[in-house]
Amino acid sequence: MYKEHIIQQMKEVFKELPFGIEHTLKVLKNAEDIVEGEHIGDSERALISLIAILHDIGAVEAKRKYGSIEGVYQEKEGPLVAKAILEKEGLNPKDIERICYVIGHHHTPSMIDGLDFQIQWESDLLENLTVMDKQKDYQKIKKCIDENFKTTTGKEIAYKRFLE
Ligand SMILES: [Fe+2]
């Protein structure tokens, strides 16, 4: 329901960092593929899409404030930027809080505390593995997939994409 509107706002925020838009849309596609395969219900589905759309939204503010888009700065700045967008859309406070929690910890797998966060982690990792894939270190990639992927669909996508 809010999705297209929030995608527009994500694009607006990322206009100085266009690779952010491209990356975000790929992560969103991964998340939606995993959600589809895992037969997740509609409300959870919508929440997971919003997490994906906004997960890196702190990057622009991080770059402005610290001159770096390192994960730790993105995690720090992302929740406030996301909250402003989601409040303007009239999303309920409980969902806003959950989305902001995941955004604020999305580079920290030890903080994963639910399927929504797990799917975000896998969706982002599928893109980060693409970088690793270029080095063609299959042993390393397989280990990474086995250690990080918990959903059947996410694992299947990762195996097909990187190990076949
Ligand atoms: Fe990301």
mmCIF file of C-alpha atoms and ligand atoms in Angstrom:
data_model
loop_
_atom_site.group_PDB
_atom_site.id
_atom_site.type_symbol
_atom_site.label_atom_id
_atom_site.label_comp_id
_atom_site.label_asym_id
_atom_site.label_seq_id
_atom_site.Cartn_x
_atom_site.Cartn_y
_atom_site.Cartn_z
ATOM 1 C CA MET A 1 0.000 0.000 0.000
ATOM 2 C CA TYR A 2 2.661 2.547 0.988
ATOM 3 C CA LYS A 3 5.294 0.743 -0.992
ATOM 4 C CA GLU A 4 5.525 2.737 -4.235
ATOM 5 C CA HIS A 5 5.383 6.004 -2.346
ATOM 6 C CA ILE A 6 8.193 4.973 -0.036
ATOM 7 C CA ILE A 7 10.291 3.747 -2.975
ATOM 8 C CA GLN A 8 9.940 7.254 -4.450
ATOM 9 C CA GLN A 9 11.161 8.803 -1.215
ATOM 10 C CA MET A 10 14.061 6.357 -0.996
ATOM 11 C CA LYS A 11 15.083 7.437 -4.529
ATOM 12 C CA GLU A 12 14.853 11.065 -3.515
ATOM 13 C CA VAL A 13 17.153 10.519 -0.500
ATOM 14 C CA PHE A 14 19.653 8.574 -2.630
ATOM 15 C CA LYS A 15 19.796 11.037 -5.500
ATOM 16 C CA GLU A 16 23.405 11.917 -4.660
ATOM 17 C CA LEU A 17 24.329 8.221 -4.248
ATOM 18 C CA PRO A 18 22.631 6.506 -7.210
ATOM 19 C CA PHE A 19 24.256 3.122 -6.552
ATOM 20 C CA GLY A 20 22.203 3.108 -3.349
ATOM 21 C CA ILE A 21 18.991 3.025 -5.391
ATOM 22 C CA GLU A 22 20.190 0.176 -7.564
ATOM 23 C CA HIS A 23 21.408 -1.841 -4.570
ATOM 24 C CA THR A 24 18.204 -1.210 -2.614
ATOM 25 C CA LEU A 25 15.965 -2.350 -5.468
ATOM 26 C CA LYS A 26 17.992 -5.557 -5.829
ATOM 27 C CA VAL A 27 17.723 -6.238 -2.095
ATOM 28 C CA LEU A 28 13.972 -5.589 -2.289
ATOM 29 C CA LYS A 29 13.637 -8.108 -5.124
ATOM 30 C CA ASN A 30 15.583 -10.701 -3.106
ATOM 31 C CA ALA A 31 13.383 -10.070 -0.060
ATOM 32 C CA GLU A 32 10.206 -10.457 -2.108
ATOM 33 C CA ASP A 33 11.469 -13.678 -3.675
ATOM 34 C CA ILE A 34 12.279 -15.125 -0.240
ATOM 35 C CA VAL A 35 8.935 -13.992 1.199
ATOM 36 C CA GLU A 36 7.133 -15.618 -1.741
ATOM 37 C CA GLY A 37 8.966 -18.914 -1.287
ATOM 38 C CA GLU A 38 8.458 -18.965 2.465
ATOM 39 C CA HIS A 39 4.675 -18.352 2.197
ATOM 40 C CA ILE A 40 4.695 -15.399 4.537
ATOM 41 C CA GLY A 41 1.427 -13.606 5.380
ATOM 42 C CA ASP A 42 0.437 -10.244 3.908
ATOM 43 C CA SER A 43 1.156 -7.922 6.817
ATOM 44 C CA GLU A 44 4.573 -9.470 7.522
ATOM 45 C CA ARG A 45 5.248 -9.315 3.791
ATOM 46 C CA ALA A 46 4.574 -5.569 3.661
ATOM 47 C CA LEU A 47 6.789 -4.969 6.690
ATOM 48 C CA ILE A 48 9.679 -6.936 5.170
ATOM 49 C CA SER A 49 9.428 -4.956 1.923
ATOM 50 C CA LEU A 50 9.571 -1.664 3.828
ATOM 51 C CA ILE A 51 12.635 -2.835 5.764
ATOM 52 C CA ALA A 52 14.368 -3.668 2.475
ATOM 53 C CA ILE A 53 13.437 -0.346 0.859
ATOM 54 C CA LEU A 54 14.773 1.648 3.804
ATOM 55 C CA HIS A 55 17.598 -0.545 5.115
ATOM 56 C CA ASP A 56 20.458 1.594 3.765
ATOM 57 C CA ILE A 57 18.645 4.920 3.986
ATOM 58 C CA GLY A 58 21.150 6.220 6.570
ATOM 59 C CA ALA A 59 24.013 6.109 4.048
ATOM 60 C CA VAL A 60 23.533 9.655 2.739
ATOM 61 C CA GLU A 61 23.367 11.156 6.213
ATOM 62 C CA ALA A 62 26.360 9.015 7.284
ATOM 63 C CA LYS A 63 28.374 10.313 4.359
ATOM 64 C CA ARG A 64 27.401 13.890 5.144
ATOM 65 C CA LYS A 65 28.167 13.644 8.879
ATOM 66 C CA TYR A 66 31.142 11.285 8.989
ATOM 67 C CA GLY A 67 32.385 11.191 5.408
ATOM 68 C CA SER A 68 31.811 7.436 5.448
ATOM 69 C CA ILE A 69 29.056 5.016 4.504
ATOM 70 C CA GLU A 70 30.476 2.255 6.740
ATOM 71 C CA GLY A 71 27.813 -0.011 8.237
ATOM 72 C CA VAL A 72 28.241 1.320 11.736
ATOM 73 C CA TYR A 73 27.401 4.900 10.634
ATOM 74 C CA GLN A 74 24.509 3.764 8.462
ATOM 75 C CA GLU A 75 23.052 1.892 11.403
ATOM 76 C CA LYS A 76 23.384 4.994 13.525
ATOM 77 C CA GLU A 77 21.756 7.411 11.082
ATOM 78 C CA GLY A 78 19.250 5.150 9.300
ATOM 79 C CA PRO A 79 16.499 4.836 11.898
ATOM 80 C CA LEU A 80 15.831 8.575 12.202
ATOM 81 C CA VAL A 81 15.673 9.098 8.450
ATOM 82 C CA ALA A 82 13.381 6.060 8.082
ATOM 83 C CA LYS A 83 11.179 7.158 10.972
ATOM 84 C CA ALA A 84 10.559 10.567 9.404
ATOM 85 C CA ILE A 85 9.525 8.959 6.106
ATOM 86 C CA LEU A 86 7.292 6.345 7.740
ATOM 87 C CA GLU A 87 5.582 8.791 10.087
ATOM 88 C CA LYS A 88 4.754 11.026 7.148
ATOM 89 C CA GLU A 89 3.151 7.990 5.486
ATOM 90 C CA GLY A 90 1.045 7.412 8.593
ATOM 91 C CA LEU A 91 2.406 3.937 9.323
ATOM 92 C CA ASN A 92 1.513 2.609 12.774
ATOM 93 C CA PRO A 93 4.050 3.220 15.559
ATOM 94 C CA LYS A 94 4.596 -0.481 16.271
ATOM 95 C CA ASP A 95 5.645 -1.194 12.678
ATOM 96 C CA ILE A 96 7.784 1.942 12.567
ATOM 97 C CA GLU A 97 9.574 0.814 15.704
ATOM 98 C CA ARG A 98 10.225 -2.644 14.279
ATOM 99 C CA ILE A 99 11.457 -1.350 10.908
ATOM 100 C CA CYS A 100 13.771 1.119 12.662
ATOM 101 C CA TYR A 101 15.158 -1.602 14.945
ATOM 102 C CA VAL A 102 16.142 -3.750 11.963
ATOM 103 C CA ILE A 103 17.609 -0.778 10.067
ATOM 104 C CA GLY A 104 19.570 0.218 13.148
ATOM 105 C CA HIS A 105 21.170 -3.230 13.390
ATOM 106 C CA HIS A 106 21.116 -4.481 9.817
ATOM 107 C CA HIS A 107 24.888 -5.035 9.636
ATOM 108 C CA THR A 108 24.956 -6.870 12.967
ATOM 109 C CA PRO A 109 23.803 -10.483 12.555
ATOM 110 C CA SER A 110 24.128 -11.182 16.287
ATOM 111 C CA MET A 111 21.111 -8.888 16.748
ATOM 112 C CA ILE A 112 18.828 -10.923 14.467
ATOM 113 C CA ASP A 113 15.736 -11.663 16.544
ATOM 114 C CA GLY A 114 13.037 -12.587 14.053
ATOM 115 C CA LEU A 115 12.196 -13.879 10.590
ATOM 116 C CA ASP A 116 11.752 -10.358 9.183
ATOM 117 C CA PHE A 117 15.298 -9.426 10.222
ATOM 118 C CA GLN A 118 16.640 -12.785 9.031
ATOM 119 C CA ILE A 119 15.117 -12.257 5.572
ATOM 120 C CA GLN A 120 16.590 -8.758 5.398
ATOM 121 C CA TRP A 121 20.000 -10.159 6.331
ATOM 122 C CA GLU A 122 19.814 -12.829 3.630
ATOM 123 C CA SER A 123 18.522 -10.389 0.981
ATOM 124 C CA ASP A 124 21.378 -7.953 1.602
ATOM 125 C CA LEU A 125 23.957 -10.745 1.808
ATOM 126 C CA LEU A 126 22.860 -12.066 -1.594
ATOM 127 C CA GLU A 127 24.074 -8.750 -3.038
ATOM 128 C CA ASN A 128 27.225 -8.608 -0.920
ATOM 129 C CA LEU A 129 28.101 -12.144 -1.999
ATOM 130 C CA THR A 130 28.077 -10.967 -5.598
ATOM 131 C CA VAL A 131 31.187 -8.971 -4.779
ATOM 132 C CA MET A 132 32.789 -12.027 -3.165
ATOM 133 C CA ASP A 133 31.701 -14.162 -6.128
ATOM 134 C CA LYS A 134 33.950 -12.170 -8.434
ATOM 135 C CA GLN A 135 36.925 -13.559 -6.548
ATOM 136 C CA LYS A 136 35.592 -17.071 -7.231
ATOM 137 C CA ASP A 137 36.474 -18.461 -3.848
ATOM 138 C CA TYR A 138 33.797 -21.179 -3.794
ATOM 139 C CA GLN A 139 34.902 -22.716 -0.512
ATOM 140 C CA LYS A 140 34.609 -19.384 1.222
ATOM 141 C CA ILE A 141 31.270 -18.597 -0.410
ATOM 142 C CA LYS A 142 29.785 -21.978 0.527
ATOM 143 C CA LYS A 143 30.881 -21.557 4.130
ATOM 144 C CA CYS A 144 29.382 -18.078 4.233
ATOM 145 C CA ILE A 145 26.072 -19.300 2.788
ATOM 146 C CA ASP A 146 25.849 -22.263 5.171
ATOM 147 C CA GLU A 147 26.586 -20.097 8.173
ATOM 148 C CA ASN A 148 24.230 -17.246 7.322
ATOM 149 C CA PHE A 149 21.209 -18.524 5.438
ATOM 150 C CA LYS A 150 18.396 -19.984 7.526
ATOM 151 C CA THR A 151 15.364 -19.813 5.239
ATOM 152 C CA THR A 152 15.015 -22.643 2.719
ATOM 153 C CA THR A 153 14.260 -20.195 -0.092
ATOM 154 C CA GLY A 154 17.149 -17.855 0.734
ATOM 155 C CA LYS A 155 19.567 -20.746 0.837
ATOM 156 C CA GLU A 156 18.232 -22.131 -2.443
ATOM 157 C CA ILE A 157 18.629 -18.762 -4.176
ATOM 158 C CA ALA A 158 22.172 -18.389 -2.819
ATOM 159 C CA TYR A 159 23.210 -21.893 -3.916
ATOM 160 C CA LYS A 160 21.741 -21.395 -7.399
ATOM 161 C CA ARG A 161 23.248 -17.964 -7.824
ATOM 162 C CA PHE A 162 26.748 -18.625 -6.526
ATOM 163 C CA LEU A 163 27.515 -22.324 -6.403
ATOM 164 C CA GLU A 164 25.967 -23.911 -9.504
HETATM 165 FE FE FE B 1 22.379 -3.109 1.843
#
